[in-house]
CSV table of C-alpha atoms in Angstrom, one decimal:
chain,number,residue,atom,x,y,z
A,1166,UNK,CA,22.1,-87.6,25.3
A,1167,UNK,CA,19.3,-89.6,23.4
A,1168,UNK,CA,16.0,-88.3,23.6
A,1169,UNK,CA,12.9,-90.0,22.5
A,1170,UNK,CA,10.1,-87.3,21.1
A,1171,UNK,CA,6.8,-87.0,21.5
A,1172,UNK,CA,4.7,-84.9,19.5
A,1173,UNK,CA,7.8,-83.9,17.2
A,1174,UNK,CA,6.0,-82.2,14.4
A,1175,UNK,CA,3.5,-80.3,16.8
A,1176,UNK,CA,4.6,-76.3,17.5
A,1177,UNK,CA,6.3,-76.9,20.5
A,1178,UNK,CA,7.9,-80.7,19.9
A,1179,UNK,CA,9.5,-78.9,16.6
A,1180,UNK,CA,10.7,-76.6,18.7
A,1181,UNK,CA,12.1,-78.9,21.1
A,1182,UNK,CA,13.8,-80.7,18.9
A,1183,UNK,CA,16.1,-77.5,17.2
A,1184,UNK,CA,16.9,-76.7,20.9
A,1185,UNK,CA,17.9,-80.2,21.7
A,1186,UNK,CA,20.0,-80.4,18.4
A,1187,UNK,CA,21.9,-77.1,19.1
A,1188,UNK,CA,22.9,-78.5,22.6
A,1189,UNK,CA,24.4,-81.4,20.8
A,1190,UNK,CA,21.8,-84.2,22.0
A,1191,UNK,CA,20.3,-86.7,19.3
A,1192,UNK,CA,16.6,-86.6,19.0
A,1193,UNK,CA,14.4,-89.5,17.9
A,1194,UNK,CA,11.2,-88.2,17.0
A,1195,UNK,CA,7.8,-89.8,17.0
A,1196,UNK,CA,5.7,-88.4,14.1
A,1197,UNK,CA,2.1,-88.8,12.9
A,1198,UNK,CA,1.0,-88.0,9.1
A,1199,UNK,CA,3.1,-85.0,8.9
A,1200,UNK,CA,5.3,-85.6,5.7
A,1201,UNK,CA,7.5,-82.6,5.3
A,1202,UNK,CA,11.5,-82.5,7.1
A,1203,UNK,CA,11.5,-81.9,10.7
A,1204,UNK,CA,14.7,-79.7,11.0
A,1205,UNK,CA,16.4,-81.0,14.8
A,1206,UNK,CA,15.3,-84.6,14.1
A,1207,UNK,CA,18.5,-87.0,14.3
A,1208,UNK,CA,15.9,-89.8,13.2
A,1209,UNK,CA,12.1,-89.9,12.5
A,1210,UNK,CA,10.0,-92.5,13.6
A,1211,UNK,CA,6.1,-92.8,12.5
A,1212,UNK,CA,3.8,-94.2,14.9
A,1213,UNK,CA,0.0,-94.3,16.0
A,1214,UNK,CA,0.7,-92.9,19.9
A,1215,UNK,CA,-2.0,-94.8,20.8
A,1216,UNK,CA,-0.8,-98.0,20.2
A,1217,UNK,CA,1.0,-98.3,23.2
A,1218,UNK,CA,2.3,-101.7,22.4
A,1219,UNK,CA,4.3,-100.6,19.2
A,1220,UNK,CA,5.5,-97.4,21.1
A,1221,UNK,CA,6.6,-99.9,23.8
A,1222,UNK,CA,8.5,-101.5,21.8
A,1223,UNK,CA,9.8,-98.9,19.9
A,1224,UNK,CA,11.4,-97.1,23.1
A,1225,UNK,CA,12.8,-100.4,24.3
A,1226,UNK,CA,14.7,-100.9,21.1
A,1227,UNK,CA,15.7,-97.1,21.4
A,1228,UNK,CA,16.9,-97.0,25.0
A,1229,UNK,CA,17.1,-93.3,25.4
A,1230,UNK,CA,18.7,-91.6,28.1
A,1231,UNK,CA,15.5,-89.2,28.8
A,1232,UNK,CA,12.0,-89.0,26.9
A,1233,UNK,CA,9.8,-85.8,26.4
A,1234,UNK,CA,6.3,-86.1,26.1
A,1235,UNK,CA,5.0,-83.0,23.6
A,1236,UNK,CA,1.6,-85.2,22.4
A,1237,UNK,CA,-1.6,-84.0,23.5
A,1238,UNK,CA,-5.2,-83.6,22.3
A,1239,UNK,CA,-5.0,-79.7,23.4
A,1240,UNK,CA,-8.3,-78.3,21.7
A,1241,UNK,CA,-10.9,-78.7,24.6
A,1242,UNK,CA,-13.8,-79.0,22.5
A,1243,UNK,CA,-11.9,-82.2,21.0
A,1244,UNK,CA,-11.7,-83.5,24.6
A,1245,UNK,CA,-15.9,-82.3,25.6
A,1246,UNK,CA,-16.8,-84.5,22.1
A,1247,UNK,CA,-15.2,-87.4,22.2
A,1248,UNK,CA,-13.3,-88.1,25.7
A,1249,UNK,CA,-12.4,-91.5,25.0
A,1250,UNK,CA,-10.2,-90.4,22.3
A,1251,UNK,CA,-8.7,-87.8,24.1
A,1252,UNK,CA,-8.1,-89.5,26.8
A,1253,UNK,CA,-5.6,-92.6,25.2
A,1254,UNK,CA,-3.3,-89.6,24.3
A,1255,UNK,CA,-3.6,-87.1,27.3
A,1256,UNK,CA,-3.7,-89.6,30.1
A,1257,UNK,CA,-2.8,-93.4,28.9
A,1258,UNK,CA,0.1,-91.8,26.3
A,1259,UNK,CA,2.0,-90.4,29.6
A,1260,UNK,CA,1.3,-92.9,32.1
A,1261,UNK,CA,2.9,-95.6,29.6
A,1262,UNK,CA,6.0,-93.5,29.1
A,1263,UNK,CA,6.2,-92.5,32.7
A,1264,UNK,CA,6.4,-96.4,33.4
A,1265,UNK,CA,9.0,-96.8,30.6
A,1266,UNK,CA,11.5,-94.1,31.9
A,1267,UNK,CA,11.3,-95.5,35.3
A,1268,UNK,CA,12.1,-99.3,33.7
A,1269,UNK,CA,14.9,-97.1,31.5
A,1270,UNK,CA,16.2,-95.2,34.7
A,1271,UNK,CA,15.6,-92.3,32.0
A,1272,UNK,CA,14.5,-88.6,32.5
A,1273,UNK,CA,11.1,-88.2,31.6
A,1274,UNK,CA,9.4,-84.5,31.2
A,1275,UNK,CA,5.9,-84.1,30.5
A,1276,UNK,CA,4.1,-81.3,29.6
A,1277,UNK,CA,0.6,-80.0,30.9
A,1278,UNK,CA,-1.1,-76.8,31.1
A,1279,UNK,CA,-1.9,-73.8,33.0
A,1280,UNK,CA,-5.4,-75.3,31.9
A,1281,UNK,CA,-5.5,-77.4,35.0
A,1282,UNK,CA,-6.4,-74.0,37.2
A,1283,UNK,CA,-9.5,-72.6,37.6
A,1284,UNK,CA,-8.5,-68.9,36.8
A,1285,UNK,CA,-10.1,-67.4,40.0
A,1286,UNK,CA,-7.0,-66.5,42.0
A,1287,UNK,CA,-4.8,-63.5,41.1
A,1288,UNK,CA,-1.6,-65.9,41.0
A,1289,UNK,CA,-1.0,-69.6,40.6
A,1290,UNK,CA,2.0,-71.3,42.7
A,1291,UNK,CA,3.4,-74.8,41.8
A,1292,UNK,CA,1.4,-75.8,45.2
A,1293,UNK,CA,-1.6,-73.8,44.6
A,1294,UNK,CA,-4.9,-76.8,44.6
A,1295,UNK,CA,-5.9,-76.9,41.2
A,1296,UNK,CA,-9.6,-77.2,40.4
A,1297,UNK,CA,-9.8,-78.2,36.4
A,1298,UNK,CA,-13.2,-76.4,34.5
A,1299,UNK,CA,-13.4,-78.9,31.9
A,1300,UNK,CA,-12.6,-82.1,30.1
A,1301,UNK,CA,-8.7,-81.3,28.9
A,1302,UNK,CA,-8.0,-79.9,32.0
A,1303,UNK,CA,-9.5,-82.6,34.1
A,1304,UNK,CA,-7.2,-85.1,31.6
A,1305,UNK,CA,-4.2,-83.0,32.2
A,1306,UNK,CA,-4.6,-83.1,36.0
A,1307,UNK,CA,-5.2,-86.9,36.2
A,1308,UNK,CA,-2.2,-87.4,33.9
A,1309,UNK,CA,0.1,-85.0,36.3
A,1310,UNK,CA,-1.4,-87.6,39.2
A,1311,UNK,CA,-0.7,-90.3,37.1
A,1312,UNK,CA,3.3,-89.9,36.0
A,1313,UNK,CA,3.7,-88.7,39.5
A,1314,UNK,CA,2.4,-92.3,41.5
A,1315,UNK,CA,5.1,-94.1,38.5
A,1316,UNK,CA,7.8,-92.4,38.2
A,1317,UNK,CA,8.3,-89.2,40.9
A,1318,UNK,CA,11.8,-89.6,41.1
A,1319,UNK,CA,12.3,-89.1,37.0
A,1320,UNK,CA,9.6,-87.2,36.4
A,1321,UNK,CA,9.5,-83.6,35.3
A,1322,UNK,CA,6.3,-82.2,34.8
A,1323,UNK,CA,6.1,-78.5,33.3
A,1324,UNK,CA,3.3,-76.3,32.7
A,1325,UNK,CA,3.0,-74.4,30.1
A,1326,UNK,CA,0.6,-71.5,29.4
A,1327,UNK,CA,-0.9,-70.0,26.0
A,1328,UNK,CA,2.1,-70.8,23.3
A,1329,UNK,CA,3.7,-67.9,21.1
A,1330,UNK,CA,5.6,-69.1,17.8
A,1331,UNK,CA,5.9,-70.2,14.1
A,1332,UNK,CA,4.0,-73.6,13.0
A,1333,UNK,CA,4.6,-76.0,10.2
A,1334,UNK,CA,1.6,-75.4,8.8
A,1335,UNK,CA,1.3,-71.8,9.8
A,1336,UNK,CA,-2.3,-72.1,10.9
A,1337,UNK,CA,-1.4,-73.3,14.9
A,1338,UNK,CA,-1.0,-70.5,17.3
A,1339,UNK,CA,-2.4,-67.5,18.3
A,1340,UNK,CA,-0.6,-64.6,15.4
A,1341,UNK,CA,-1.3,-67.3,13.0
A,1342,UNK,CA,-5.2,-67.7,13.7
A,1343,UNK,CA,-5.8,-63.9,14.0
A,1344,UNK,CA,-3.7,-63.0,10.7
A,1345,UNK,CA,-5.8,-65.9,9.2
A,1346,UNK,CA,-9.1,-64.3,10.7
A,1347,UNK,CA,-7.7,-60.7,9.5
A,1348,UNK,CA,-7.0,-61.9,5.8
A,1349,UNK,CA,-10.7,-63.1,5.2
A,1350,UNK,CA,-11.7,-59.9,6.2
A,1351,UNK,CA,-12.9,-60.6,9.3
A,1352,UNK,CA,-12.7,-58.6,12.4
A,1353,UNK,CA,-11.8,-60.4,15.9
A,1354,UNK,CA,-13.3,-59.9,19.1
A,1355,UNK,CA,-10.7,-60.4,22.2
A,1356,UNK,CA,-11.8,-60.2,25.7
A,1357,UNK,CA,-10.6,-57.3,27.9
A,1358,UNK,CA,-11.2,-59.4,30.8
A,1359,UNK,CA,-9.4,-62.7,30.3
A,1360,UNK,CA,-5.7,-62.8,31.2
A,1361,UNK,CA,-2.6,-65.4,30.0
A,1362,UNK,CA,1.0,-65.2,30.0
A,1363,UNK,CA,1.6,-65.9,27.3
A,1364,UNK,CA,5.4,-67.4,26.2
A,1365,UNK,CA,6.9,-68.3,23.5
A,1366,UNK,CA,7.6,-71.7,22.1
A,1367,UNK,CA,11.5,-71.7,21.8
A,1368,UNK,CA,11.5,-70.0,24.8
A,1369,UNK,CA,10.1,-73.2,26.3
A,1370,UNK,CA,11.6,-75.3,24.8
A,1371,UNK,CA,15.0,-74.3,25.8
A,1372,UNK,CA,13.5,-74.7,29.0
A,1373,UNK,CA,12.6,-78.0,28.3
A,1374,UNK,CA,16.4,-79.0,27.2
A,1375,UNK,CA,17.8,-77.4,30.6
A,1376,UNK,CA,15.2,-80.1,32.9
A,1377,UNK,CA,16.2,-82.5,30.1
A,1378,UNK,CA,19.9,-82.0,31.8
A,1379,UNK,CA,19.3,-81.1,34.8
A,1380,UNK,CA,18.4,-84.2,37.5
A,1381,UNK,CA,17.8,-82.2,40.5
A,1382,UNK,CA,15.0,-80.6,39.2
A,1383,UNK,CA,12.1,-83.3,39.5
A,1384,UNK,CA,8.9,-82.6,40.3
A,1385,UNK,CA,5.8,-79.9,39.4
A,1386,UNK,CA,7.4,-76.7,37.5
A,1387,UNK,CA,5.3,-73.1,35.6
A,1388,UNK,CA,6.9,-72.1,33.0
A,1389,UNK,CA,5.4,-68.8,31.1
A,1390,UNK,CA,6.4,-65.1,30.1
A,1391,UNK,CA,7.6,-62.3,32.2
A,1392,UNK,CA,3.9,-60.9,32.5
A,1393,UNK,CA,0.6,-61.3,31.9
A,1394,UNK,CA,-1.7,-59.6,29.2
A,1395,UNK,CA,-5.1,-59.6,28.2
A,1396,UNK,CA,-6.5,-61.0,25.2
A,1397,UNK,CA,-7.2,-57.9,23.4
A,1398,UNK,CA,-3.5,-56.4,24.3
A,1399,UNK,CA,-2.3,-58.9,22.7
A,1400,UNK,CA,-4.4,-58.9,19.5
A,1401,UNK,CA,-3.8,-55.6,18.9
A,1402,UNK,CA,0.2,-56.3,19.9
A,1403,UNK,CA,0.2,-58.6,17.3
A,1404,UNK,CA,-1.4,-56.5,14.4
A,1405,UNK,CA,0.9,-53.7,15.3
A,1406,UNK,CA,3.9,-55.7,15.1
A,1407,UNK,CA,3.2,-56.6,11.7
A,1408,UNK,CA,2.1,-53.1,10.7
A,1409,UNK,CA,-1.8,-53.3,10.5
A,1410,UNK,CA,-4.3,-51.3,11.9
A,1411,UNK,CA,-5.2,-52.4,15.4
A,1412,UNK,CA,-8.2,-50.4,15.8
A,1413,UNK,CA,-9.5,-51.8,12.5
A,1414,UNK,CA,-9.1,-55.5,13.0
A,1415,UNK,CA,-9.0,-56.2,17.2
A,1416,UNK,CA,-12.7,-55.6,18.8
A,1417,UNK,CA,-13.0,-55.5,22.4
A,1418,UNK,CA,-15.3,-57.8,23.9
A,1419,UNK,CA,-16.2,-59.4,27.1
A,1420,UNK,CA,-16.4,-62.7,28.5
A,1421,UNK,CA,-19.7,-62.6,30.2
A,1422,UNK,CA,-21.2,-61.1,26.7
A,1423,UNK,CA,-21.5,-64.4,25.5
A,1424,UNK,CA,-22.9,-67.2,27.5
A,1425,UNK,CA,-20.6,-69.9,25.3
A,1426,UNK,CA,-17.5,-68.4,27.3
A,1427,UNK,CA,-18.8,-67.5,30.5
A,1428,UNK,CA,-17.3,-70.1,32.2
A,1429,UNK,CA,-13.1,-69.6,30.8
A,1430,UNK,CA,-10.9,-68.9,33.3
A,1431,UNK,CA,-10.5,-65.4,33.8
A,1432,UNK,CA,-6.8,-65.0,35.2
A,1433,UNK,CA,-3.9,-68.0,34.7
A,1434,UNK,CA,-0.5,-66.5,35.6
A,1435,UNK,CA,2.1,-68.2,37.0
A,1436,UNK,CA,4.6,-67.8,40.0
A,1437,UNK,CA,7.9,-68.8,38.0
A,1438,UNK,CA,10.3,-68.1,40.2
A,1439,UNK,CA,11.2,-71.9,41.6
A,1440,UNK,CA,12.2,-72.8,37.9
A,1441,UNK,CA,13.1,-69.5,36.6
A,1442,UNK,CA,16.0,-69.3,40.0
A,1443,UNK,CA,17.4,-72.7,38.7
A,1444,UNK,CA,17.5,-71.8,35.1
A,1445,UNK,CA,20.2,-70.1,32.5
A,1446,UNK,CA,16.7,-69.6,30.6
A,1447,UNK,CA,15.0,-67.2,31.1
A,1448,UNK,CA,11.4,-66.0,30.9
A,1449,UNK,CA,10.6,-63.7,27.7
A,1450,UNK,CA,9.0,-59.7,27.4
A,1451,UNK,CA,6.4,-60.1,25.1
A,1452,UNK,CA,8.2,-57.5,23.0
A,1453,UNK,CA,10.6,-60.1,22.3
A,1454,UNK,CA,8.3,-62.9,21.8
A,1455,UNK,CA,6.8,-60.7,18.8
A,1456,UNK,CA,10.3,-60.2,17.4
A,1457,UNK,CA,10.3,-63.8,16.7
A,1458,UNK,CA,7.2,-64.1,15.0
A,1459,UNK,CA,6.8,-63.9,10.9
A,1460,UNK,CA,3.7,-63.9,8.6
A,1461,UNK,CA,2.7,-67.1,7.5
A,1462,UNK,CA,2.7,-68.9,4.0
A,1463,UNK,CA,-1.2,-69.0,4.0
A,1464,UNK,CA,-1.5,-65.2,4.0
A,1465,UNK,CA,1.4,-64.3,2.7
A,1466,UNK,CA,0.0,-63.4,-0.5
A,1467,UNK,CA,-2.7,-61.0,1.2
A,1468,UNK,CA,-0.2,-59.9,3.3
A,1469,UNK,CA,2.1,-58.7,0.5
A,1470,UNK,CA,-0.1,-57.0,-1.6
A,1471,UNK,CA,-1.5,-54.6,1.7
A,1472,UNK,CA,-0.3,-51.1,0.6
């Protein structure tokens, strides 16, 4: 199978990509300024995604047999500042693909968050009425209505919580900020009372590759770990997998300490049982997901010389 890539440098279209290629599919990846090799990649192709005439053109003359839409403007602050911007990647980006995969009888799967919930109920079914808090969220909602109205009947949307893995640049997801924060000598507060499932990014995206092959499974789909945790478990999960001191470097805090975050959602975990039932794939411990996770290049100088 062909599949046209989204996003491919970003920590979950890289990952994507190496899960694709081990299932024997050829990926043709869409990259921005990222310059380094992109192991998965069967071709690289760089474009601006918000040139939506080139990237027409571009998929035309590719023809795939599906296309997976990993691009987004994720950082909500981003999205508050400028959502103009935001919006030609989170919303226009997917509406023109989910128009070209219905033109290309193709597969489409597009991703979108658990951010589109407003964290008040204990779970969240694929059903459940969202009710977006802010700017991304509201973008990832419209963009969900948006594929859906052009292109139900090729359209997979998944989506995804709080992402667990490696980046290229090692400065991306969650171990790699708080190692960061750790190695500057700086302490992190974590909220007891804010919970995520958190799920890592291979885990995903092998996911991903199973709806890539899988036509009967259109439609609205969570995808996450096997449980939930709070954001201080899993800071001081993470310092104890690499062997540091927890109690030193993970503060507990509270949401409703700080005005700035009173408003995050407090709870956003997922019923995945409607995916997970159809899937060889399976959703992750989070003992696992740390297994997979190493210390990146930026501190890995600090690291090695701990005692």
């Amino acid at each position: 199978m062909k599949i046209l890539l989204t996003g491919a440098s970003g920590l979950l279209g890289t990952a994507f990509a190496q899960a694709a290629k081990r299932r024997g599919h050829h990926v043709v990846g869409i990259i921005g300024q990222y310059e380094g090799p992109l192991e998965g990649l069967a071709e690289k192709k760089r474009l601006d995604l918000s040139d939506l005439v080139k990237l027409e053109a571009l998929i035309l003359e590719q023809f795939p047999d599906a296309i997976v839409n990993c691009a987004a403007i994720s950082e909500p602050r981003s999205c508050e500042r400028d959502p103009s911007s935001s919006r030609l990647i989170n919303v226009a980006l997917p509406e023109k693909l989910a128009l070209l995969a219905r033109h290309l009888f193709a597969t489409f799967i597009h991703i979108s968050s658990e951010q589109v919930f407003d964290g008040t109920a204990e779970l969240y079914y694929r059903d459940s009425p969202p009710s977006p808090p802010n700017e991304y969220a509201r973008q990832k909602l419209e963009s969900e209505h948006r594929v859906n109205e052009l292109a139900a009947e090729f359209t997979s949307t998944l989506r995804l919580p709080l992402l667990m893995g490696n980046s290229l640049t090692g400065t991306r997801s969650l171990h790699e900020r708080l190692l960061l924060s750790w190695s500057e000598g700086r302490p992190t507060p974590l909220f007891t009372d804010e919970y995520r499932q958190p799920c890592l990014v291979e885990n995903a995206a092998a996911a991903m590759v199973e709806l890539c092959e899988r036509p009967d499974l259109k439609g609205v789909y969570h995808w996450a770990g096997e449980k939930s945790l709070s954001r201080f478990e899993m800071g001081q999960r993470i310092a104890k997998h690499f062997g540091l001191p927890a109690e030193q470097l993970v503060v507990a805090a509270e949401r409703g300490d700080n005005p700035r975050f009173a408003n995050r959602q407090a709870r956003l975990v997922f019923d995945l049982t409607p995916l997970a039932s159809k899937l060889k794939t399976q959703p992750q411990a989070f003992s696992d997901q740390l297994d997979a996770l190493i210390v990146p290049k930026p501190v890995r100088s600090w690291f090695n010389a701990l005692p």
